[in-house]
Amino acid sequence: MNALLVLSAFLALAQAMQNRTSSIITAAQHDGINLACLPFAFEALASIQAIYDQPVVDVPAALRNASRVDVHAHIIPPWYRAIVPTTGQSPTPDWTLESHLSFMVNNSIGHSVLSVSSPGSVVYPGSEAKSAALARLLNEYQAAIVRKLPKLFSFYAVTPLPYTQAAIVETIYAREKLGAAGTGLLANHEGYYLGYHAFTPLFANLNRSGGSTKAIFVHPTGPCLHTANGSLTDANPTLYPEGLVEFYFETARTFMDLTISQTIANFTALRWVVPHGGGSFPSIEDRFITSQPPALLAASKAAYSTRFFWDAAGPVFPHQILGLLGYGVPMSQLVYGSDFPYAPSFSYGFEIAAIQNATFLTAAEKTALFSGNSKSIFA
């Protein structure tokens, strides 16, 4: 009964708010999502409404001629930062739309594809209701920014895995109603890596979707284990923050899982954005892939060179990228990513300079990395 009273009060308050807020709540109800299960839901809805209500966003003139495309950039709404004070065991940075625009100006970025970093919707392990509600609010927030500044931003949808049906509902809503440019996934969701058999219906649904929504951006997150009593426990084996060490191994683990489970081979329409130059995945690729049957090996190798796009969020230039190219990945599969605002401030300019100074790339290949190559992800 208390839950019904809370929901009734929530709806009554919503009716007093603007139409956008009411439509968000109505759409969530239609999809079986109870936004009121999150104590900060009204704060989140108010922040979304505020974006729509802002009459004019002051866009710096310098962005009119900026050409770089950033396929790996993050938002951090204040209410999300409040529930996620640390990311990868380091303090979650501050973020505002104004600071993001300033960053784009300083680095000649004309378009950023937004996403939510770890832990995404996995803030309340074991609660499908809260995970689905959080994913919806994060997606509505991203969509509000994109609708306000469509030339400057697009976004990957937050996905409430490991709850597969909820994830399917959310990705359909995000691409059909909110205009998501693709889907954002974590390396693991509550300890389940992306090749997990229960996730197959989600990939089948995404594989059937149209156009740019076949793009999947995978972001690392911390490793965790299921305990005997059904709870989750941190699995970071080092004394260092997992964002400095484990994230890169998590990328390798989940792409190994996607390969061995044949998810990559079975769903050939999907295009994958691999963060941080592949993390530690390229360094162990030969070791695990050569143990696969010849047909699977061939299919996987082809995917890595045609349907995988390796972002340069780093620093990963020049040495890590040189190792990646040693596997025969063509220059056309390299794309720019910043990891803003999570990377150290010095690293953004450092990585751009390293790309510009790379002797193994021609001037045309550098231009394509910064802008043209990303068009193939969202075509």
PDB file of C-alpha atoms in Angstrom, residues 3 26 29 48 82 89 97 111 143 147 162-163 205 248 253 259 319 339-340 344-345 378:
ATOM      1  CA  ALA A   3       4.283   1.848  -2.654  1.00  0.00           C
ATOM      2  CA  THR A  26       3.818   8.128 -19.017  1.00  0.00           C
ATOM      3  CA  GLN A  29       4.733   3.494 -17.083  1.00  0.00           C
ATOM      4  CA  ILE A  48      15.886  16.966 -17.795  1.00  0.00           C
ATOM      5  CA  ALA A  82      25.721  11.778  -6.130  1.00  0.00           C
ATOM      6  CA  GLN A  89      37.759   3.300  -7.420  1.00  0.00           C
ATOM      7  CA  LEU A  97      27.366  20.821 -20.483  1.00  0.00           C
ATOM      8  CA  HIS A 111      30.651  16.271 -32.585  1.00  0.00           C
ATOM      9  CA  ALA A 143      18.316  12.652 -25.354  1.00  0.00           C
ATOM     10  CA  ARG A 147      17.644  17.393 -29.010  1.00  0.00           C
ATOM     11  CA  PRO A 162      21.709  -8.335 -16.929  1.00  0.00           C
ATOM     12  CA  TYR A 163      17.916  -8.059 -17.197  1.00  0.00           C
ATOM     13  CA  ASN A 205      17.096  -7.727 -31.499  1.00  0.00           C
ATOM     14  CA  TYR A 248      41.766  -2.870 -19.670  1.00  0.00           C
ATOM     15  CA  ARG A 253      37.696 -10.651 -21.093  1.00  0.00           C
ATOM     16  CA  THR A 259      34.293 -14.308 -29.694  1.00  0.00           C
ATOM     17  CA  HIS A 319      52.949   1.837 -29.212  1.00  0.00           C
ATOM     18  CA  ASP A 339      37.113   9.609 -22.556  1.00  0.00           C
ATOM     19  CA  PHE A 340      36.191  13.120 -21.371  1.00  0.00           C
ATOM     20  CA  PRO A 344      43.638  13.140 -16.678  1.00  0.00           C
ATOM     21  CA  SER A 345      43.429  16.666 -18.090  1.00  0.00           C
ATOM     22  CA  PHE A 378      26.737   4.924 -37.811  1.00  0.00           C
TER      23      PHE A 378
END
